[in-house]
Every structure is written in structure tokens, then in C-alpha cells.
Coordinates of C-alpha atoms in Angstrom, one line a residue:
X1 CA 6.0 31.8 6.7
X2 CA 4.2 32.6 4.0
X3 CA 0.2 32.4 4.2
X4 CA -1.4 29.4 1.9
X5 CA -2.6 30.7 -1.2
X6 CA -6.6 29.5 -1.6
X7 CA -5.8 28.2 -5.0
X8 CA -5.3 24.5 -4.8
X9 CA -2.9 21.8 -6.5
X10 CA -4.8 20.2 -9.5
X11 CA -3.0 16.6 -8.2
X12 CA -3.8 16.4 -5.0
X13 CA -7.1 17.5 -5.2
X14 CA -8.0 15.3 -8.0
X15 CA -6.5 12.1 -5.8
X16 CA -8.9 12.9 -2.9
X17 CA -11.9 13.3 -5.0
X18 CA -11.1 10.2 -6.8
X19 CA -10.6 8.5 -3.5
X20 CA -14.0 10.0 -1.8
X21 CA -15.6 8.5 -4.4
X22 CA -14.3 5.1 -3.8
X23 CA -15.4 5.3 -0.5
X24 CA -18.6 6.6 -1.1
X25 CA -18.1 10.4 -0.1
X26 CA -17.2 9.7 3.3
X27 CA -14.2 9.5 5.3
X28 CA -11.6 12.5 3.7
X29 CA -11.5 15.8 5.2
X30 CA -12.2 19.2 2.7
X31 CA -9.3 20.9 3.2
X32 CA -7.8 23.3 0.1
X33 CA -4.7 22.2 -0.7
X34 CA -1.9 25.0 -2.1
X35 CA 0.0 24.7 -5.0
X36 CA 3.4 22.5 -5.5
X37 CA 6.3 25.1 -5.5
X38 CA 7.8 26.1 -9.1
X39 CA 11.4 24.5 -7.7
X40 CA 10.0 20.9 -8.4
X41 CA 9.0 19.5 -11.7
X42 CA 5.4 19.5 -11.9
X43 CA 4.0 16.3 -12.4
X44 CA 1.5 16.5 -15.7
X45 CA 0.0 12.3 -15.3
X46 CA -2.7 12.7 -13.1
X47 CA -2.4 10.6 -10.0
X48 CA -5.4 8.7 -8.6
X49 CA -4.6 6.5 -5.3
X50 CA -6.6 3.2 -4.7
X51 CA -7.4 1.8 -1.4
X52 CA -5.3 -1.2 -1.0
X53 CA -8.4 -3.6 0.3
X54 CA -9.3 -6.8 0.0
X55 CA -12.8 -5.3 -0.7
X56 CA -12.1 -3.4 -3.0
X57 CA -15.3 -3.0 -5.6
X58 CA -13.5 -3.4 -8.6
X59 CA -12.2 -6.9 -7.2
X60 CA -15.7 -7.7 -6.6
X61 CA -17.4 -6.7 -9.9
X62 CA -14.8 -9.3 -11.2
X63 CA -16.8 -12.7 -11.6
X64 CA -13.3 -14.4 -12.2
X65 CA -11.8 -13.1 -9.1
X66 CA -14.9 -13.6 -7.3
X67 CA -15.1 -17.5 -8.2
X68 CA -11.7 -18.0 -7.8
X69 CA -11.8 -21.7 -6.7
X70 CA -14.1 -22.6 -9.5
X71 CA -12.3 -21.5 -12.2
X72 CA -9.4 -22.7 -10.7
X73 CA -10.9 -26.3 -10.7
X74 CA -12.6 -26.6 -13.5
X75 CA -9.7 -27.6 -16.1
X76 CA -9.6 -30.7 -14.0
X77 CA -13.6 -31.3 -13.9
X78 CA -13.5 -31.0 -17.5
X79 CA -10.6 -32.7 -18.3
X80 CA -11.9 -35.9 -16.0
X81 CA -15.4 -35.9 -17.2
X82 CA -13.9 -36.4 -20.8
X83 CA -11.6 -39.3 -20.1
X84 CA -14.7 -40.9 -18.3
X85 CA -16.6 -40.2 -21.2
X86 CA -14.0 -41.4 -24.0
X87 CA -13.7 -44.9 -21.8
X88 CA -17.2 -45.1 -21.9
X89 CA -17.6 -44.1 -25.9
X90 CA -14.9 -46.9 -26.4
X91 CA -16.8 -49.9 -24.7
X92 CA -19.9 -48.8 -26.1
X93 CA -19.2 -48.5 -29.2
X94 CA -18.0 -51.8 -30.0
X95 CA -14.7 -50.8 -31.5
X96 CA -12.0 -53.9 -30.5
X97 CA -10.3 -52.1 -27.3
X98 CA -6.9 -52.4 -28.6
X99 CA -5.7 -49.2 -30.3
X100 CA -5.3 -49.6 -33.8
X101 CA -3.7 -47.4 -36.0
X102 CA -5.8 -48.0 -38.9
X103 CA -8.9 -47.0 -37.6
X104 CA -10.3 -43.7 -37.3
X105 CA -12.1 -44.0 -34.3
X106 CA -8.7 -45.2 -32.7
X107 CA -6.8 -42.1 -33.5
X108 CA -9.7 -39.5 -32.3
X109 CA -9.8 -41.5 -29.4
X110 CA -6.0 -41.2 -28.8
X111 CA -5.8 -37.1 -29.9
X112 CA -9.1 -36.6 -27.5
X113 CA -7.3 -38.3 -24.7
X114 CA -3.8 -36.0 -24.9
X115 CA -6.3 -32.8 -24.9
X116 CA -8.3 -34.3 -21.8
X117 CA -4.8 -35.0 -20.5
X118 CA -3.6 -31.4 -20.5
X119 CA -6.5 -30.0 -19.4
X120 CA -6.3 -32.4 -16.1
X121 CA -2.9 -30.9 -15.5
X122 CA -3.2 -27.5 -16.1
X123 CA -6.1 -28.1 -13.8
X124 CA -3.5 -29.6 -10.8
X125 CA -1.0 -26.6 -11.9
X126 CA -3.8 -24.0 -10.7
X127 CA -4.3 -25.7 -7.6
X128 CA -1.0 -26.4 -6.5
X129 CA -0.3 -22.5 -7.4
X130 CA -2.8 -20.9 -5.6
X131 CA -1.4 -17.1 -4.5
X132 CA -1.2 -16.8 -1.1
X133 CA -3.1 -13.9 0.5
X134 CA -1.2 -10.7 2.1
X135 CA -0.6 -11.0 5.4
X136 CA -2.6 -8.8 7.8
X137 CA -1.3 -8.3 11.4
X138 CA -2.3 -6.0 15.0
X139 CA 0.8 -3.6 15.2
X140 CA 2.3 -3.5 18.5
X141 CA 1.9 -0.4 19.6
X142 CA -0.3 2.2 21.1
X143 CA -2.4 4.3 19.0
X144 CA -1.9 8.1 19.2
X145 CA -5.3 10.2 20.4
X146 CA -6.7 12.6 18.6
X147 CA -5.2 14.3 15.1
X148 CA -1.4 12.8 16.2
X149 CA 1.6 14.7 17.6
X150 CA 2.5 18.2 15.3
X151 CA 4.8 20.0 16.3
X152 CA 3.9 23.2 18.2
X153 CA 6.9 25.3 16.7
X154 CA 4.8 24.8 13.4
X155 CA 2.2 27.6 11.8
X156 CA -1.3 26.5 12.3
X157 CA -1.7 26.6 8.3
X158 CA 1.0 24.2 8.6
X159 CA -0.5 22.1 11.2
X160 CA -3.4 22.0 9.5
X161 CA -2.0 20.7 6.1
X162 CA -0.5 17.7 8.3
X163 CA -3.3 16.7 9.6
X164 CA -5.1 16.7 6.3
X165 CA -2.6 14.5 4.8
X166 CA -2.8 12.1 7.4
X167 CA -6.6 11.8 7.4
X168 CA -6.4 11.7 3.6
X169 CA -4.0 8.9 4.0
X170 CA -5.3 6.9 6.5
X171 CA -9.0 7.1 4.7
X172 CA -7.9 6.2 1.1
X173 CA -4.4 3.8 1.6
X174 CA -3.9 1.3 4.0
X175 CA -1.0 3.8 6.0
X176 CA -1.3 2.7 10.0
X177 CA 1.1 5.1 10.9
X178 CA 3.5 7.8 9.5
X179 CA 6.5 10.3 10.8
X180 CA 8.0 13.2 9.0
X181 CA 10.9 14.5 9.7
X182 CA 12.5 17.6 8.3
X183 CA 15.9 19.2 9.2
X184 CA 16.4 16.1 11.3
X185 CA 13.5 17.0 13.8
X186 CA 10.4 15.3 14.2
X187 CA 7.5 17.9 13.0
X188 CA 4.7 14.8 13.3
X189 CA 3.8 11.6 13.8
X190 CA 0.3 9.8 13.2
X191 CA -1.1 6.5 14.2
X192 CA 0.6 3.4 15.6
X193 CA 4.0 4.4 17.6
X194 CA 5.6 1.3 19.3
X195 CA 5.7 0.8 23.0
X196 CA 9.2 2.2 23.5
X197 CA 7.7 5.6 22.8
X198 CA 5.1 5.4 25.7
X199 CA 7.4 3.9 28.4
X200 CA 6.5 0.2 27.8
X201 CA 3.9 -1.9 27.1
X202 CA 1.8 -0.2 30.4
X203 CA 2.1 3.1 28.4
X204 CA -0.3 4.7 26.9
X205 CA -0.9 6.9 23.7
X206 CA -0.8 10.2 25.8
X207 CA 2.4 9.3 27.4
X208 CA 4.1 9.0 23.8
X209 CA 2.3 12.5 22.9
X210 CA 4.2 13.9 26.6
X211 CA 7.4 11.8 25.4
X212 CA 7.4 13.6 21.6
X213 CA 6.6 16.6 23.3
X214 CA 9.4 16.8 25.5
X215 CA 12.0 16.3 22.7
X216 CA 10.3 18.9 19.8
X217 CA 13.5 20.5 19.6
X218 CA 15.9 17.3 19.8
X219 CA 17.5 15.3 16.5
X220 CA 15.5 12.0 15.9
X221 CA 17.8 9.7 14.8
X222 CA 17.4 8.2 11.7
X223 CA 19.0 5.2 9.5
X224 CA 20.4 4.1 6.4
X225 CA 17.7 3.5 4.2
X226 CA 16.2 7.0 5.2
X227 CA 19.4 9.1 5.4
X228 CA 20.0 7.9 1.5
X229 CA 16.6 8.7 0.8
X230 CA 17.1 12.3 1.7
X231 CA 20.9 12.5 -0.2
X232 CA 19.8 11.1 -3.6
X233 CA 16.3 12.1 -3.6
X234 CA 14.6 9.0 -4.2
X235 CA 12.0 7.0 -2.4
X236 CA 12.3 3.4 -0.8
X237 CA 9.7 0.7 -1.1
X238 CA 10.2 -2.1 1.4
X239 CA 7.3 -4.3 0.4
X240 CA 7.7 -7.0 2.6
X241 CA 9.7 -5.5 5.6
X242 CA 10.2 -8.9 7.6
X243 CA 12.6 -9.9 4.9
X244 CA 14.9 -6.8 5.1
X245 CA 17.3 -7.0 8.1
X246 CA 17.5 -3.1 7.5
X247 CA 14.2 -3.0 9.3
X248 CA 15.6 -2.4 12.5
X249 CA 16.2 1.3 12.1
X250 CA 12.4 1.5 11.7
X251 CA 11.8 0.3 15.2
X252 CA 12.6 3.7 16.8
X253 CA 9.3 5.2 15.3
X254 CA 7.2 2.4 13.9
X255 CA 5.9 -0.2 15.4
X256 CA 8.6 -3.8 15.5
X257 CA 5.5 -5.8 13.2
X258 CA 5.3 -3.3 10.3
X259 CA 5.0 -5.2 7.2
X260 CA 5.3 -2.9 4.6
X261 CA 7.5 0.6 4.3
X262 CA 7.1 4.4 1.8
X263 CA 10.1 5.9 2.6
X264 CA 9.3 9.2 0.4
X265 CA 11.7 12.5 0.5
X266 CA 10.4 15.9 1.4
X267 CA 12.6 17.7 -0.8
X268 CA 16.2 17.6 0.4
X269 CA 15.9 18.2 3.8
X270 CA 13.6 15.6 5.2
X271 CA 11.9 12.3 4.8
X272 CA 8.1 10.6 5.0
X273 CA 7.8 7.6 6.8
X274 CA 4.6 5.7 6.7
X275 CA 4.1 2.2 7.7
X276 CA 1.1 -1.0 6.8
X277 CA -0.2 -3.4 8.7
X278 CA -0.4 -5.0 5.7
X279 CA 2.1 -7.1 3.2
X280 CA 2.5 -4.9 -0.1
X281 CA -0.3 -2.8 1.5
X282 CA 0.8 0.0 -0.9
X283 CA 0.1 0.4 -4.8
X284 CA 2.0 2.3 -7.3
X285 CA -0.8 4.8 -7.2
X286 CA -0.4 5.1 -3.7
X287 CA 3.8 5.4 -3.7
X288 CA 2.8 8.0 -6.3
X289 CA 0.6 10.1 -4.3
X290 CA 3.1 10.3 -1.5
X291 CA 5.9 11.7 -3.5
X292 CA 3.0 14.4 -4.8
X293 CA 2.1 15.2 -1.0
X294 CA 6.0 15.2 -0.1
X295 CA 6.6 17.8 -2.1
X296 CA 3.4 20.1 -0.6
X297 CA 4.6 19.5 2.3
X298 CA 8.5 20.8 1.8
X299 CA 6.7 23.7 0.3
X300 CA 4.6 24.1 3.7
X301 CA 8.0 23.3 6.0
X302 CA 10.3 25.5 4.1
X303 CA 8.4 28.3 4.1
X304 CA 8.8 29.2 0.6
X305 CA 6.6 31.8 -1.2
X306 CA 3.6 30.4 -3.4
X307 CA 1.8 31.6 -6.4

């Protein structure tokens, strides 16, 4: 395998500094990243993940978003408080209460009323359609110690570059867990693995590291959706995974309560895998990013020479 070249990748890079930012400069790993092989079409939009959290500062800085209920409400305030007050102009005023088409007051009164009335029901419409907050859940699973399971057939250069992209992931996305496989071997998993992996629910995240390292050399089987990933070349994104009945095939390496699925080739021998806690836990930023670390990585696993 060919030693990484110290001159980095002017996506990736720029994603993790754009990222560290976002989290203040803390929580991704400095780690030089090498260059996306000349095989694959360079990609010339510069991709900049975002954190998919409800925290999120932009959100915040948002006084719409951040007064949600009030805005949503205040069509109907408005809308009331000027029916009351048309009633109360009417009886007031002296004007005979039956509407009459010759008078002027009458027809203001009547146009006022129609514009009150819309704004009372868009004001019910913005209640009644209130957007329901992703769902959050625990994975069930156990959490792997350490950096994660690499395989040990790897290079350390290669190792390291897994690592990195987990850490990087984990840091700047909402990714709980993630598996790569390549050549239909398992060369690393991160994060949440379900209990199956460690012997049952009594198991423990050292038992699936024994149980992954066991099998290093053994096929992991795969499904489907990630078997056509890796024949046509393009990614998968499963949004809301509860609704797919595909999902089972997931259950062998993710956790059985995964809401949301990247399924991301590695060039045209394997596949990224990586899992959410979280319902449409992933951006397009983020989808984007994978597929720009997918293809470092079939550079890394392939072995093939850099500039």
C-alpha cells in the first residue's frame, strides 16, 4: 500500500474546518487527509456539512423560529381583536345595526369583517398544522469502547484515516454508528452495534469487539438495498427507516431502533453504512460529505497510488 501523500484534499478539509467552527473548535481530530484519486470525478462545489441539532445556532439566531407559538397565534389574536372591535365601533357609533347597502359605514364594516375573518382562520390553519418534531430515540445496543473495531489486516495509515472519519462524523453529523465494508469484509465498525453482536443483551461492547475480531477474515452478509448500492454506484437515503420493511437487513450491524440510514458506496467494491438516532437526522450537506469521504476511503482500501 502506498504511503499517504501529506498533501490534503481541498473538500474534506474544508468540511472539518467549517464544522470545528460550528462547534466552536472543539470536538474534530487534526488529521491530514490525502487527496481523492484521479479515477473519480473530482467534485468542484465545496461541501460544508451541518450538524443536524435541534440547537443548532442558526435556528436560534432566528426570532421566527425561536417564537414559534407566537407567530403561529397571532393571525387569530389579531383577527379576534378586530371583530370585537368592529362590534364595538358598530354599537357605538349609532349607525342602525342592520346592514344597509347604502351606507358607507355599512360596507367598511362588512369588507373589515371578511379580512378579520381570514385572518382568524389562517390563524386556526397554523395551529392545527403544527410540524411535528423528529423523533429522538436510545439505540438498543451496546456501545463499542474506544476508537471502534478496524480491522487489524489494515495499514496503520489506513487505520488511522478510519478513525478520523468516524470522529469527524460523529462530532459534526448526528451518525451513532457506522460499518464499512469492502470486498464483502468488514474493515470497521463504530458506535452503536446491536445486542446480537455481543451475545445478548448481558453482552458487553468488548465482547462484540472479541466477536468482530474473530470473523476479520469472514464475508458479512449484506442485503438488498446495500448490494444495489455497490452495483449501480449510487447512495440510499432511508429517512425514516421504521417505514421501510427493507430495514431488516440493517439489523445484522445496526442497532433494530435506527431511525434514519446513508447507505454511501466506496467505489465499486464496498459500501458505508452509517445509522441516526434521529428521524431525517441527516442533511443534504451531510449525505454529501459521505460520498466525498467514500471515495478517500476506496483510495485508502484499494491501495492505489496518490499524487
Amino acid at each position: 500500500t502506498a504511503p499517504m501523500a501529506s498533501t490534503s484534499c481541498p473538500s474534506v478539509p474544508l468540511c472539518v474546518a467549517s464544522a470545528r467552527v460550528r462547534h466552536g473548535g472543539r470536538g474534530l481530530p487534526a488529521f491530514c487527509a490525502s487527496r481523492v484519486p484521479s479515477r473519480h470525478t473530482k467534485r468542484t462545489t465545496r461541501l460544508v456539512p451541518r450538524a443536524a441539532s435541534v440547537e443548532n445556532t442558526d435556528l436560534d439566531s432566528d426570532w421566527v423560529k425561536s417564537n414559534e407559538d407566537q407567530v403561529r397565534v397571532s393571525p387569530l389574536v389579531v383577527g379576534g381583536v378586530s371583530v370585537a372591535t368592529l362590534l364595538l365601533n358598530r354599537i357605538l357609533s349609532g349607525v342602525a345595526p342592520v346592514a344597509d347597502a347604502s351606507s358607507a359605514q355599512s360596507r367598511a364594516d362588512v369588507l373589515c369583517l371578511g379580512m378579520a375573518g381570514c385572518l382568524v382562520l389562517t390563524g386556526l390553519q397554523w395551529l392545527a398544522v403544527k410540524q411535528k418534531p423528529p423523533t429522538k430515540v436510545v439505540l438498543e445496543g451496546v456501545s463499542l469502547p474506544g476508537a471502534g473495531y478496524v480491522s487489524h489486516s489494515l495499514p496503520e495509515s489506513t487505520k488511522k484515516e478510519l478513525r478520523w472519519v468516524w470522529d469527524a462524523l460523529r462530532s459534526a453529523t448526528m451518525c451513532k454508528s457506522l460499518l464499512v465494508v469492502y470486498r464483502g469484509k468488514r474493515v470497521a465498525q463504530f458506535g452503536t452495534v446491536p445486542f446480537a453482536m455481543a451475545g445478548g443483551k448481558r453482552g458487553s461492547g468488548d465482547d462484540a469487539m472479541a466477536a468482530m475480531a474473530n470473523s476479520d477474515d469472514s464475508q458479512i452478509p449484506l442485503g438488498p438495498i446495500t448490494d444495489r448500492c455497490i452495483q449501480t454506484g449510487s447512495g440510499n437515503y432511508l429517512a425514516n427507516l421504521i417505514l421501510f420493511p427493507g430495514r431488516v437487513e440493517f439489523e445484522n450491524y445496526l442497532p433494530r431502533n435506527t431511525m434514519a440510514v446513508v447507505v454511501t458506496p466506496v467505489g465499486n467494491e464496498g459500501v458505508l453504512v452509517a445509522g441516526s438516532d434521529t428521524q431525517r437526522g441527516f442533511t443534504p450537506a451531510d449525505q454529501a460529505w459521505l460520498s466525498v469521504l467514500a471515495e478517500k476511503l476506496d483510495a485508502s482500501l484499494s491501495g492505489e497510488e496518490r499524487a
